[in-house]
């Protein structure tokens, strides 16, 4: 994916990772765990390689990601609310043919 430079090889042809490789891998993993896209990670890595660069672009990437996270949180809250609503419809112990949750999830339900 081009996010990590190829490490040198030992005489036995093993990859010899250095501390800088591990630090970069940890940075990539942290970004991915926080939901940044590969393109955003690539941009953040590029920007982090120049310590004298203005961080406005980093701020822009972070703000863009924050907006996406906030949209997802809103979607998840609406989903949780809907699941709570339809779960309250279920009395349990019945047949799935009569299940109000299945009914509410069906495309024909209103």
PDB file of N, CA and C in Angstrom:
ATOM      1  N   UNK A   1       0.812  -1.194   0.000  1.00  0.00           N
ATOM      2  CA  UNK A   1       0.000   0.000   0.000  1.00  0.00           C
ATOM      3  C   UNK A   1       0.855   1.257   0.000  1.00  0.00           C
ATOM      4  N   UNK A   2       2.147   1.072   0.154  1.00  0.00           N
ATOM      5  CA  UNK A   2       3.048   2.208   0.090  1.00  0.00           C
ATOM      6  C   UNK A   2       3.105   3.045   1.360  1.00  0.00           C
ATOM      7  N   UNK A   3       2.629   2.517   2.467  1.00  0.00           N
ATOM      8  CA  UNK A   3       2.652   3.279   3.717  1.00  0.00           C
ATOM      9  C   UNK A   3       3.929   3.076   4.517  1.00  0.00           C
ATOM     10  N   UNK A   4       4.667   2.047   4.166  1.00  0.00           N
ATOM     11  CA  UNK A   4       5.876   1.714   4.919  1.00  0.00           C
ATOM     12  C   UNK A   4       6.999   1.409   3.939  1.00  0.00           C
ATOM     13  N   UNK A   5       8.139   2.043   4.170  1.00  0.00           N
ATOM     14  CA  UNK A   5       9.299   1.770   3.317  1.00  0.00           C
ATOM     15  C   UNK A   5       9.756   0.341   3.546  1.00  0.00           C
ATOM     16  N   UNK A   6      10.287  -0.263   2.501  1.00  0.00           N
ATOM     17  CA  UNK A   6      10.788  -1.629   2.633  1.00  0.00           C
ATOM     18  C   UNK A   6      11.990  -1.650   3.567  1.00  0.00           C
ATOM     19  N   UNK A   7      11.954  -2.506   4.585  1.00  0.00           N
ATOM     20  CA  UNK A   7      13.107  -2.609   5.480  1.00  0.00           C
ATOM     21  C   UNK A   7      14.237  -3.360   4.773  1.00  0.00           C
ATOM     22  N   UNK A   8      15.417  -3.193   5.310  1.00  0.00           N
ATOM     23  CA  UNK A   8      16.558  -3.914   4.730  1.00  0.00           C
ATOM     24  C   UNK A   8      16.381  -5.407   5.015  1.00  0.00           C
ATOM     25  N   UNK A   9      17.109  -6.213   4.275  1.00  0.00           N
ATOM     26  CA  UNK A   9      17.061  -7.673   4.443  1.00  0.00           C
ATOM     27  C   UNK A   9      18.361  -8.159   5.070  1.00  0.00           C
ATOM     28  N   UNK A  10      18.231  -9.162   5.906  1.00  0.00           N
ATOM     29  CA  UNK A  10      19.424  -9.780   6.493  1.00  0.00           C
ATOM     30  C   UNK A  10      20.057 -10.709   5.463  1.00  0.00           C
ATOM     31  N   UNK A  11      21.189 -11.255   5.792  1.00  0.00           N
ATOM     32  CA  UNK A  11      21.843 -12.204   4.876  1.00  0.00           C
ATOM     33  C   UNK A  11      20.989 -13.458   4.697  1.00  0.00           C
ATOM     34  N   UNK A  12      20.135 -13.751   5.687  1.00  0.00           N
ATOM     35  CA  UNK A  12      19.222 -14.901   5.583  1.00  0.00           C
ATOM     36  C   UNK A  12      17.910 -14.499   4.901  1.00  0.00           C
ATOM     37  N   UNK A  13      17.844 -13.283   4.375  1.00  0.00           N
ATOM     38  CA  UNK A  13      16.707 -12.747   3.632  1.00  0.00           C
ATOM     39  C   UNK A  13      15.486 -12.447   4.517  1.00  0.00           C
ATOM     40  N   UNK A  14      15.701 -12.273   5.803  1.00  0.00           N
ATOM     41  CA  UNK A  14      14.619 -11.828   6.693  1.00  0.00           C
ATOM     42  C   UNK A  14      14.540 -10.307   6.662  1.00  0.00           C
ATOM     43  N   UNK A  15      13.359  -9.791   6.850  1.00  0.00           N
ATOM     44  CA  UNK A  15      13.208  -8.340   6.946  1.00  0.00           C
ATOM     45  C   UNK A  15      13.733  -7.890   8.310  1.00  0.00           C
ATOM     46  N   UNK A  16      14.522  -6.851   8.307  1.00  0.00           N
ATOM     47  CA  UNK A  16      15.087  -6.310   9.550  1.00  0.00           C
ATOM     48  C   UNK A  16      14.410  -4.967   9.836  1.00  0.00           C
ATOM     49  N   UNK A  17      13.351  -5.024  10.636  1.00  0.00           N
ATOM     50  CA  UNK A  17      12.626  -3.811  10.981  1.00  0.00           C
ATOM     51  C   UNK A  17      13.384  -3.022  12.033  1.00  0.00           C
ATOM     52  N   UNK A  18      13.388  -1.719  11.868  1.00  0.00           N
ATOM     53  CA  UNK A  18      14.018  -0.825  12.824  1.00  0.00           C
ATOM     54  C   UNK A  18      12.938  -0.130  13.643  1.00  0.00           C
ATOM     55  N   UNK A  19      13.371   0.583  14.660  1.00  0.00           N
ATOM     56  CA  UNK A  19      12.437   1.299  15.533  1.00  0.00           C
ATOM     57  C   UNK A  19      11.527   2.228  14.733  1.00  0.00           C
ATOM     58  N   UNK A  20      12.077   2.916  13.727  1.00  0.00           N
ATOM     59  CA  UNK A  20      11.277   3.844  12.924  1.00  0.00           C
ATOM     60  C   UNK A  20      10.151   3.112  12.193  1.00  0.00           C
ATOM     61  N   UNK A  21      10.389   1.869  11.767  1.00  0.00           N
ATOM     62  CA  UNK A  21       9.344   1.084  11.107  1.00  0.00           C
ATOM     63  C   UNK A  21       8.223   0.745  12.097  1.00  0.00           C
ATOM     64  N   UNK A  22       8.614   0.329  13.287  1.00  0.00           N
ATOM     65  CA  UNK A  22       7.623  -0.019  14.312  1.00  0.00           C
ATOM     66  C   UNK A  22       6.806   1.194  14.731  1.00  0.00           C
ATOM     67  N   UNK A  23       7.473   2.339  14.874  1.00  0.00           N
ATOM     68  CA  UNK A  23       6.755   3.567  15.222  1.00  0.00           C
ATOM     69  C   UNK A  23       5.749   3.932  14.142  1.00  0.00           C
ATOM     70  N   UNK A  24       6.153   3.785  12.899  1.00  0.00           N
ATOM     71  CA  UNK A  24       5.263   4.102  11.775  1.00  0.00           C
ATOM     72  C   UNK A  24       4.084   3.123  11.747  1.00  0.00           C
ATOM     73  N   UNK A  25       4.360   1.839  11.970  1.00  0.00           N
ATOM     74  CA  UNK A  25       3.288   0.841  12.009  1.00  0.00           C
ATOM     75  C   UNK A  25       2.298   1.138  13.135  1.00  0.00           C
ATOM     76  N   UNK A  26       2.807   1.535  14.284  1.00  0.00           N
ATOM     77  CA  UNK A  26       1.923   1.884  15.414  1.00  0.00           C
ATOM     78  C   UNK A  26       1.065   3.098  15.075  1.00  0.00           C
ATOM     79  N   UNK A  27       1.660   4.080  14.417  1.00  0.00           N
ATOM     80  CA  UNK A  27       0.925   5.276  13.995  1.00  0.00           C
ATOM     81  C   UNK A  27      -0.193   4.887  13.028  1.00  0.00           C
ATOM     82  N   UNK A  28       0.141   4.048  12.050  1.00  0.00           N
ATOM     83  CA  UNK A  28      -0.851   3.597  11.067  1.00  0.00           C
ATOM     84  C   UNK A  28      -1.965   2.837  11.762  1.00  0.00           C
ATOM     85  N   UNK A  29      -1.615   1.918  12.640  1.00  0.00           N
ATOM     86  CA  UNK A  29      -2.624   1.126  13.346  1.00  0.00           C
ATOM     87  C   UNK A  29      -3.534   2.021  14.182  1.00  0.00           C
ATOM     88  N   UNK A  30      -2.949   2.995  14.867  1.00  0.00           N
ATOM     89  CA  UNK A  30      -3.742   3.905  15.698  1.00  0.00           C
ATOM     90  C   UNK A  30      -4.717   4.704  14.834  1.00  0.00           C
ATOM     91  N   UNK A  31      -4.230   5.219  13.729  1.00  0.00           N
ATOM     92  CA  UNK A  31      -5.103   5.966  12.809  1.00  0.00           C
ATOM     93  C   UNK A  31      -6.239   5.087  12.300  1.00  0.00           C
ATOM     94  N   UNK A  32      -5.921   3.878  11.893  1.00  0.00           N
ATOM     95  CA  UNK A  32      -6.939   2.966  11.359  1.00  0.00           C
ATOM     96  C   UNK A  32      -7.932   2.584  12.451  1.00  0.00           C
ATOM     97  N   UNK A  33      -7.463   2.348  13.681  1.00  0.00           N
ATOM     98  CA  UNK A  33      -8.365   2.028  14.781  1.00  0.00           C
ATOM     99  C   UNK A  33      -9.318   3.175  15.079  1.00  0.00           C
ATOM    100  N   UNK A  34      -8.882   4.392  14.812  1.00  0.00           N
ATOM    101  CA  UNK A  34      -9.737   5.563  15.015  1.00  0.00           C
ATOM    102  C   UNK A  34     -10.612   5.862  13.800  1.00  0.00           C
ATOM    103  N   UNK A  35     -10.502   5.035  12.775  1.00  0.00           N
ATOM    104  CA  UNK A  35     -11.404   5.146  11.633  1.00  0.00           C
ATOM    105  C   UNK A  35     -10.925   6.014  10.489  1.00  0.00           C
ATOM    106  N   UNK A  36      -9.692   6.492  10.530  1.00  0.00           N
ATOM    107  CA  UNK A  36      -9.189   7.268   9.400  1.00  0.00           C
ATOM    108  C   UNK A  36      -9.079   6.361   8.177  1.00  0.00           C
ATOM    109  N   UNK A  37      -9.365   6.899   7.016  1.00  0.00           N
ATOM    110  CA  UNK A  37      -9.242   6.136   5.779  1.00  0.00           C
ATOM    111  C   UNK A  37      -7.760   5.947   5.443  1.00  0.00           C
ATOM    112  N   UNK A  38      -7.486   5.016   4.555  1.00  0.00           N
ATOM    113  CA  UNK A  38      -6.095   4.817   4.127  1.00  0.00           C
ATOM    114  C   UNK A  38      -5.533   6.073   3.483  1.00  0.00           C
ATOM    115  N   UNK A  39      -6.365   6.766   2.711  1.00  0.00           N
ATOM    116  CA  UNK A  39      -5.915   8.003   2.070  1.00  0.00           C
ATOM    117  C   UNK A  39      -5.580   9.063   3.122  1.00  0.00           C
ATOM    118  N   UNK A  40      -6.411   9.164   4.162  1.00  0.00           N
ATOM    119  CA  UNK A  40      -6.119  10.104   5.242  1.00  0.00           C
ATOM    120  C   UNK A  40      -4.841   9.717   5.973  1.00  0.00           C
ATOM    121  N   UNK A  41      -4.655   8.429   6.224  1.00  0.00           N
ATOM    122  CA  UNK A  41      -3.425   7.963   6.879  1.00  0.00           C
ATOM    123  C   UNK A  41      -2.225   8.306   6.016  1.00  0.00           C
ATOM    124  N   UNK A  42      -2.340   8.072   4.734  1.00  0.00           N
ATOM    125  CA  UNK A  42      -1.246   8.382   3.808  1.00  0.00           C
ATOM    126  C   UNK A  42      -0.902   9.879   3.883  1.00  0.00           C
ATOM    127  N   UNK A  43      -1.946  10.730   3.881  1.00  0.00           N
ATOM    128  CA  UNK A  43      -1.721  12.176   3.973  1.00  0.00           C
ATOM    129  C   UNK A  43      -1.093  12.555   5.311  1.00  0.00           C
ATOM    130  N   UNK A  44      -1.580  11.963   6.394  1.00  0.00           N
ATOM    131  CA  UNK A  44      -1.019  12.261   7.716  1.00  0.00           C
ATOM    132  C   UNK A  44       0.444  11.830   7.815  1.00  0.00           C
ATOM    133  N   UNK A  45       0.767  10.701   7.249  1.00  0.00           N
ATOM    134  CA  UNK A  45       2.163  10.248   7.239  1.00  0.00           C
ATOM    135  C   UNK A  45       3.044  11.205   6.441  1.00  0.00           C
ATOM    136  N   UNK A  46       2.532  11.613   5.288  1.00  0.00           N
ATOM    137  CA  UNK A  46       3.284  12.558   4.448  1.00  0.00           C
ATOM    138  C   UNK A  46       3.506  13.866   5.201  1.00  0.00           C
ATOM    139  N   UNK A  47       2.462  14.360   5.849  1.00  0.00           N
ATOM    140  CA  UNK A  47       2.567  15.619   6.577  1.00  0.00           C
ATOM    141  C   UNK A  47       3.484  15.500   7.796  1.00  0.00           C
ATOM    142  N   UNK A  48       3.448  14.349   8.454  1.00  0.00           N
ATOM    143  CA  UNK A  48       4.271  14.172   9.655  1.00  0.00           C
ATOM    144  C   UNK A  48       5.750  14.043   9.327  1.00  0.00           C
ATOM    145  N   UNK A  49       6.063  13.749   8.089  1.00  0.00           N
ATOM    146  CA  UNK A  49       7.476  13.583   7.711  1.00  0.00           C
ATOM    147  C   UNK A  49       8.207  14.920   7.609  1.00  0.00           C
ATOM    148  N   UNK A  50       7.460  16.033   7.530  1.00  0.00           N
ATOM    149  CA  UNK A  50       8.073  17.363   7.470  1.00  0.00           C
ATOM    150  C   UNK A  50       7.696  18.122   8.735  1.00  0.00           C
ATOM    151  N   UNK A  51       8.582  18.106   9.717  1.00  0.00           N
ATOM    152  CA  UNK A  51       8.302  18.700  11.022  1.00  0.00           C
ATOM    153  C   UNK A  51       8.194  20.217  10.981  1.00  0.00           C
ATOM    154  N   UNK A  52       8.634  20.850   9.907  1.00  0.00           N
ATOM    155  CA  UNK A  52       8.585  22.313   9.782  1.00  0.00           C
ATOM    156  C   UNK A  52       7.323  22.794   9.063  1.00  0.00           C
ATOM    157  N   UNK A  53       6.512  21.880   8.610  1.00  0.00           N
ATOM    158  CA  UNK A  53       5.317  22.241   7.852  1.00  0.00           C
ATOM    159  C   UNK A  53       4.215  22.750   8.776  1.00  0.00           C
ATOM    160  N   UNK A  54       3.451  23.698   8.279  1.00  0.00           N
ATOM    161  CA  UNK A  54       2.283  24.198   9.001  1.00  0.00           C
ATOM    162  C   UNK A  54       1.284  23.059   9.168  1.00  0.00           C
ATOM    163  N   UNK A  55       0.627  22.990  10.310  1.00  0.00           N
ATOM    164  CA  UNK A  55      -0.263  21.860  10.571  1.00  0.00           C
ATOM    165  C   UNK A  55      -1.711  22.116  10.142  1.00  0.00           C
ATOM    166  N   UNK A  56      -1.953  23.141   9.340  1.00  0.00           N
ATOM    167  CA  UNK A  56      -3.314  23.449   8.891  1.00  0.00           C
ATOM    168  C   UNK A  56      -3.932  22.277   8.134  1.00  0.00           C
ATOM    169  N   UNK A  57      -3.140  21.593   7.336  1.00  0.00           N
ATOM    170  CA  UNK A  57      -3.653  20.453   6.571  1.00  0.00           C
ATOM    171  C   UNK A  57      -4.013  19.298   7.507  1.00  0.00           C
ATOM    172  N   UNK A  58      -3.220  19.091   8.546  1.00  0.00           N
ATOM    173  CA  UNK A  58      -3.526  18.062   9.548  1.00  0.00           C
ATOM    174  C   UNK A  58      -4.845  18.416  10.235  1.00  0.00           C
ATOM    175  N   UNK A  59      -5.006  19.688  10.579  1.00  0.00           N
ATOM    176  CA  UNK A  59      -6.247  20.149  11.207  1.00  0.00           C
ATOM    177  C   UNK A  59      -7.449  19.897  10.291  1.00  0.00           C
ATOM    178  N   UNK A  60      -7.271  20.158   9.001  1.00  0.00           N
ATOM    179  CA  UNK A  60      -8.354  19.947   8.033  1.00  0.00           C
ATOM    180  C   UNK A  60      -8.748  18.472   7.968  1.00  0.00           C
ATOM    181  N   UNK A  61      -7.755  17.595   7.936  1.00  0.00           N
ATOM    182  CA  UNK A  61      -8.028  16.156   7.893  1.00  0.00           C
ATOM    183  C   UNK A  61      -8.748  15.714   9.160  1.00  0.00           C
ATOM    184  N   UNK A  62      -8.283  16.199  10.305  1.00  0.00           N
ATOM    185  CA  UNK A  62      -8.905  15.845  11.582  1.00  0.00           C
ATOM    186  C   UNK A  62     -10.343  16.367  11.653  1.00  0.00           C
ATOM    187  N   UNK A  63     -10.569  17.591  11.200  1.00  0.00           N
ATOM    188  CA  UNK A  63     -11.920  18.165  11.219  1.00  0.00           C
ATOM    189  C   UNK A  63     -12.849  17.397  10.292  1.00  0.00           C
ATOM    190  N   UNK A  64     -12.352  17.010   9.131  1.00  0.00           N
ATOM    191  CA  UNK A  64     -13.134  16.217   8.183  1.00  0.00           C
ATOM    192  C   UNK A  64     -13.510  14.871   8.807  1.00  0.00           C
ATOM    193  N   UNK A  65     -12.555  14.254   9.485  1.00  0.00           N
ATOM    194  CA  UNK A  65     -12.820  12.966  10.116  1.00  0.00           C
ATOM    195  C   UNK A  65     -13.787  13.122  11.287  1.00  0.00           C
ATOM    196  N   UNK A  66     -13.630  14.181  12.053  1.00  0.00           N
ATOM    197  CA  UNK A  66     -14.542  14.448  13.165  1.00  0.00           C
ATOM    198  C   UNK A  66     -15.974  14.590  12.660  1.00  0.00           C
ATOM    199  N   UNK A  67     -16.164  15.301  11.577  1.00  0.00           N
ATOM    200  CA  UNK A  67     -17.512  15.457  11.010  1.00  0.00           C
ATOM    201  C   UNK A  67     -18.095  14.101  10.622  1.00  0.00           C
ATOM    202  N   UNK A  68     -17.267  13.245  10.035  1.00  0.00           N
ATOM    203  CA  UNK A  68     -17.734  11.902   9.654  1.00  0.00           C
ATOM    204  C   UNK A  68     -18.085  11.080  10.891  1.00  0.00           C
ATOM    205  N   UNK A  69     -17.266  11.185  11.932  1.00  0.00           N
ATOM    206  CA  UNK A  69     -17.525  10.457  13.177  1.00  0.00           C
ATOM    207  C   UNK A  69     -18.828  10.948  13.803  1.00  0.00           C
ATOM    208  N   UNK A  70     -19.030  12.255  13.819  1.00  0.00           N
ATOM    209  CA  UNK A  70     -20.258  12.802  14.394  1.00  0.00           C
ATOM    210  C   UNK A  70     -21.494  12.358  13.612  1.00  0.00           C
ATOM    211  N   UNK A  71     -21.380  12.265  12.283  1.00  0.00           N
ATOM    212  CA  UNK A  71     -22.496  11.742  11.478  1.00  0.00           C
ATOM    213  C   UNK A  71     -22.792  10.291  11.843  1.00  0.00           C
ATOM    214  N   UNK A  72     -21.734   9.502  12.007  1.00  0.00           N
ATOM    215  CA  UNK A  72     -21.916   8.096  12.380  1.00  0.00           C
ATOM    216  C   UNK A  72     -22.544   7.974  13.762  1.00  0.00           C
ATOM    217  N   UNK A  73     -22.114   8.827  14.696  1.00  0.00           N
ATOM    218  CA  UNK A  73     -22.698   8.808  16.037  1.00  0.00           C
ATOM    219  C   UNK A  73     -24.188   9.115  15.956  1.00  0.00           C
ATOM    220  N   UNK A  74     -24.558  10.100  15.156  1.00  0.00           N
ATOM    221  CA  UNK A  74     -25.972  10.425  14.965  1.00  0.00           C
ATOM    222  C   UNK A  74     -26.741   9.247  14.394  1.00  0.00           C
ATOM    223  N   UNK A  75     -26.150   8.598  13.388  1.00  0.00           N
ATOM    224  CA  UNK A  75     -26.786   7.421  12.784  1.00  0.00           C
ATOM    225  C   UNK A  75     -26.939   6.301  13.808  1.00  0.00           C
ATOM    226  N   UNK A  76     -25.904   6.082  14.610  1.00  0.00           N
ATOM    227  CA  UNK A  76     -25.957   5.020  15.617  1.00  0.00           C
ATOM    228  C   UNK A  76     -26.974   5.331  16.710  1.00  0.00           C
ATOM    229  N   UNK A  77     -27.109   6.597  17.079  1.00  0.00           N
ATOM    230  CA  UNK A  77     -28.121   6.974  18.073  1.00  0.00           C
ATOM    231  C   UNK A  77     -29.529   6.730  17.532  1.00  0.00           C
ATOM    232  N   UNK A  78     -29.747   7.085  16.267  1.00  0.00           N
ATOM    233  CA  UNK A  78     -31.056   6.828  15.651  1.00  0.00           C
ATOM    234  C   UNK A  78     -31.322   5.328  15.570  1.00  0.00           C
ATOM    235  N   UNK A  79     -30.287   4.551  15.238  1.00  0.00           N
ATOM    236  CA  UNK A  79     -30.426   3.106  15.178  1.00  0.00           C
ATOM    237  C   UNK A  79     -30.743   2.543  16.555  1.00  0.00           C
ATOM    238  N   UNK A  80     -30.039   3.007  17.586  1.00  0.00           N
ATOM    239  CA  UNK A  80     -30.288   2.529  18.943  1.00  0.00           C
ATOM    240  C   UNK A  80     -31.718   2.846  19.367  1.00  0.00           C
ATOM    241  N   UNK A  81     -32.170   4.027  19.048  1.00  0.00           N
ATOM    242  CA  UNK A  81     -33.535   4.426  19.395  1.00  0.00           C
ATOM    243  C   UNK A  81     -34.560   3.533  18.698  1.00  0.00           C
ATOM    244  N   UNK A  82     -34.336   3.276  17.431  1.00  0.00           N
ATOM    245  CA  UNK A  82     -35.261   2.429  16.670  1.00  0.00           C
ATOM    246  C   UNK A  82     -35.236   0.999  17.187  1.00  0.00           C
ATOM    247  N   UNK A  83     -34.045   0.491  17.481  1.00  0.00           N
ATOM    248  CA  UNK A  83     -33.958  -0.865  18.028  1.00  0.00           C
ATOM    249  C   UNK A  83     -34.647  -0.965  19.386  1.00  0.00           C
ATOM    250  N   UNK A  84     -34.510   0.075  20.194  1.00  0.00           N
ATOM    251  CA  UNK A  84     -35.184   0.094  21.489  1.00  0.00           C
ATOM    252  C   UNK A  84     -36.703   0.085  21.287  1.00  0.00           C
ATOM    253  N   UNK A  85     -37.154   0.902  20.335  1.00  0.00           N
ATOM    254  CA  UNK A  85     -38.586   0.988  20.063  1.00  0.00           C
ATOM    255  C   UNK A  85     -39.138  -0.354  19.609  1.00  0.00           C
ATOM    256  N   UNK A  86     -38.466  -0.986  18.674  1.00  0.00           N
ATOM    257  CA  UNK A  86     -39.013  -2.244  18.166  1.00  0.00           C
ATOM    258  C   UNK A  86     -38.811  -3.388  19.161  1.00  0.00           C
ATOM    259  N   UNK A  87     -37.762  -3.304  19.983  1.00  0.00           N
ATOM    260  CA  UNK A  87     -37.578  -4.324  21.025  1.00  0.00           C
ATOM    261  C   UNK A  87     -38.706  -4.273  22.039  1.00  0.00           C
ATOM    262  N   UNK A  88     -39.204  -3.078  22.300  1.00  0.00           N
ATOM    263  CA  UNK A  88     -40.326  -2.925  23.229  1.00  0.00           C
ATOM    264  C   UNK A  88     -41.606  -3.541  22.684  1.00  0.00           C
ATOM    265  N   UNK A  89     -41.673  -3.739  21.373  1.00  0.00           N
ATOM    266  CA  UNK A  89     -42.852  -4.345  20.757  1.00  0.00           C
ATOM    267  C   UNK A  89     -42.899  -5.854  20.989  1.00  0.00           C
ATOM    268  N   UNK A  90     -41.732  -6.431  21.249  1.00  0.00           N
ATOM    269  CA  UNK A  90     -41.636  -7.885  21.362  1.00  0.00           C
ATOM    270  C   UNK A  90     -41.981  -8.343  22.774  1.00  0.00           C
ATOM    271  N   UNK A  91     -42.863  -9.294  22.842  1.00  0.00           N
ATOM    272  CA  UNK A  91     -43.236  -9.865  24.136  1.00  0.00           C
ATOM    273  C   UNK A  91     -42.450 -11.140  24.419  1.00  0.00           C
ATOM    274  N   UNK A  92     -41.765 -11.674  23.427  1.00  0.00           N
ATOM    275  CA  UNK A  92     -40.990 -12.899  23.585  1.00  0.00           C
ATOM    276  C   UNK A  92     -41.885 -14.111  23.717  1.00  0.00           C
ATOM    277  N   UNK A  93     -41.319 -15.272  23.489  1.00  0.00           N
ATOM    278  CA  UNK A  93     -42.045 -16.521  23.659  1.00  0.00           C
ATOM    279  C   UNK A  93     -42.970 -16.891  22.516  1.00  0.00           C
ATOM    280  N   UNK A  94     -43.081 -16.040  21.509  1.00  0.00           N
ATOM    281  CA  UNK A  94     -43.972 -16.348  20.387  1.00  0.00           C
ATOM    282  C   UNK A  94     -43.198 -16.926  19.218  1.00  0.00           C
ATOM    283  N   UNK A  95     -43.873 -17.075  18.128  1.00  0.00           N
ATOM    284  CA  UNK A  95     -43.276 -17.573  16.893  1.00  0.00           C
ATOM    285  C   UNK A  95     -42.695 -16.410  16.100  1.00  0.00           C
ATOM    286  N   UNK A  96     -41.635 -16.679  15.361  1.00  0.00           N
ATOM    287  CA  UNK A  96     -41.046 -15.613  14.545  1.00  0.00           C
ATOM    288  C   UNK A  96     -42.025 -15.116  13.489  1.00  0.00           C
ATOM    289  N   UNK A  97     -42.972 -15.964  13.093  1.00  0.00           N
ATOM    290  CA  UNK A  97     -43.982 -15.542  12.120  1.00  0.00           C
ATOM    291  C   UNK A  97     -44.812 -14.380  12.665  1.00  0.00           C
ATOM    292  N   UNK A  98     -44.917 -14.278  13.992  1.00  0.00           N
ATOM    293  CA  UNK A  98     -45.696 -13.218  14.628  1.00  0.00           C
ATOM    294  C   UNK A  98     -44.813 -12.172  15.306  1.00  0.00           C
ATOM    295  N   UNK A  99     -43.516 -12.221  15.066  1.00  0.00           N
ATOM    296  CA  UNK A  99     -42.564 -11.350  15.765  1.00  0.00           C
ATOM    297  C   UNK A  99     -42.701  -9.905  15.279  1.00  0.00           C
ATOM    298  N   UNK A 100     -42.936  -8.989  16.207  1.00  0.00           N
ATOM    299  CA  UNK A 100     -43.095  -7.567  15.865  1.00  0.00           C
ATOM    300  C   UNK A 100     -41.762  -6.948  15.434  1.00  0.00           C
ATOM    301  N   UNK A 101     -40.656  -7.477  15.945  1.00  0.00           N
ATOM    302  CA  UNK A 101     -39.357  -6.957  15.542  1.00  0.00           C
ATOM    303  C   UNK A 101     -39.091  -7.291  14.075  1.00  0.00           C
ATOM    304  N   UNK A 102     -39.327  -8.556  13.713  1.00  0.00           N
ATOM    305  CA  UNK A 102     -39.172  -8.960  12.301  1.00  0.00           C
ATOM    306  C   UNK A 102     -40.091  -8.121  11.423  1.00  0.00           C
ATOM    307  N   UNK A 103     -41.305  -7.929  11.894  1.00  0.00           N
ATOM    308  CA  UNK A 103     -42.269  -7.114  11.142  1.00  0.00           C
ATOM    309  C   UNK A 103     -41.760  -5.685  10.953  1.00  0.00           C
ATOM    310  N   UNK A 104     -41.232  -5.089  12.020  1.00  0.00           N
ATOM    311  CA  UNK A 104     -40.736  -3.715  11.938  1.00  0.00           C
ATOM    312  C   UNK A 104     -39.518  -3.596  11.043  1.00  0.00           C
ATOM    313  N   UNK A 105     -38.701  -4.649  10.972  1.00  0.00           N
ATOM    314  CA  UNK A 105     -37.511  -4.616  10.126  1.00  0.00           C
ATOM    315  C   UNK A 105     -37.806  -4.927   8.669  1.00  0.00           C
ATOM    316  N   UNK A 106     -38.970  -5.445   8.385  1.00  0.00           N
ATOM    317  CA  UNK A 106     -39.321  -5.812   7.021  1.00  0.00           C
ATOM    318  C   UNK A 106     -39.506  -4.560   6.159  1.00  0.00           C
ATOM    319  N   UNK A 107     -39.116  -4.639   4.900  1.00  0.00           N
ATOM    320  CA  UNK A 107     -39.227  -3.479   4.016  1.00  0.00           C
ATOM    321  C   UNK A 107     -40.663  -2.965   3.855  1.00  0.00           C
ATOM    322  N   UNK A 108     -41.634  -3.838   4.021  1.00  0.00           N
ATOM    323  CA  UNK A 108     -43.024  -3.429   3.840  1.00  0.00           C
ATOM    324  C   UNK A 108     -43.595  -2.732   5.061  1.00  0.00           C
ATOM    325  N   UNK A 109     -42.888  -2.790   6.200  1.00  0.00           N
ATOM    326  CA  UNK A 109     -43.444  -2.189   7.423  1.00  0.00           C
ATOM    327  C   UNK A 109     -43.373  -0.668   7.337  1.00  0.00           C
ATOM    328  N   UNK A 110     -44.249  -0.028   8.080  1.00  0.00           N
ATOM    329  CA  UNK A 110     -44.283   1.433   8.059  1.00  0.00           C
ATOM    330  C   UNK A 110     -44.150   1.967   9.448  1.00  0.00           C
TER     331      UNK A 110
END
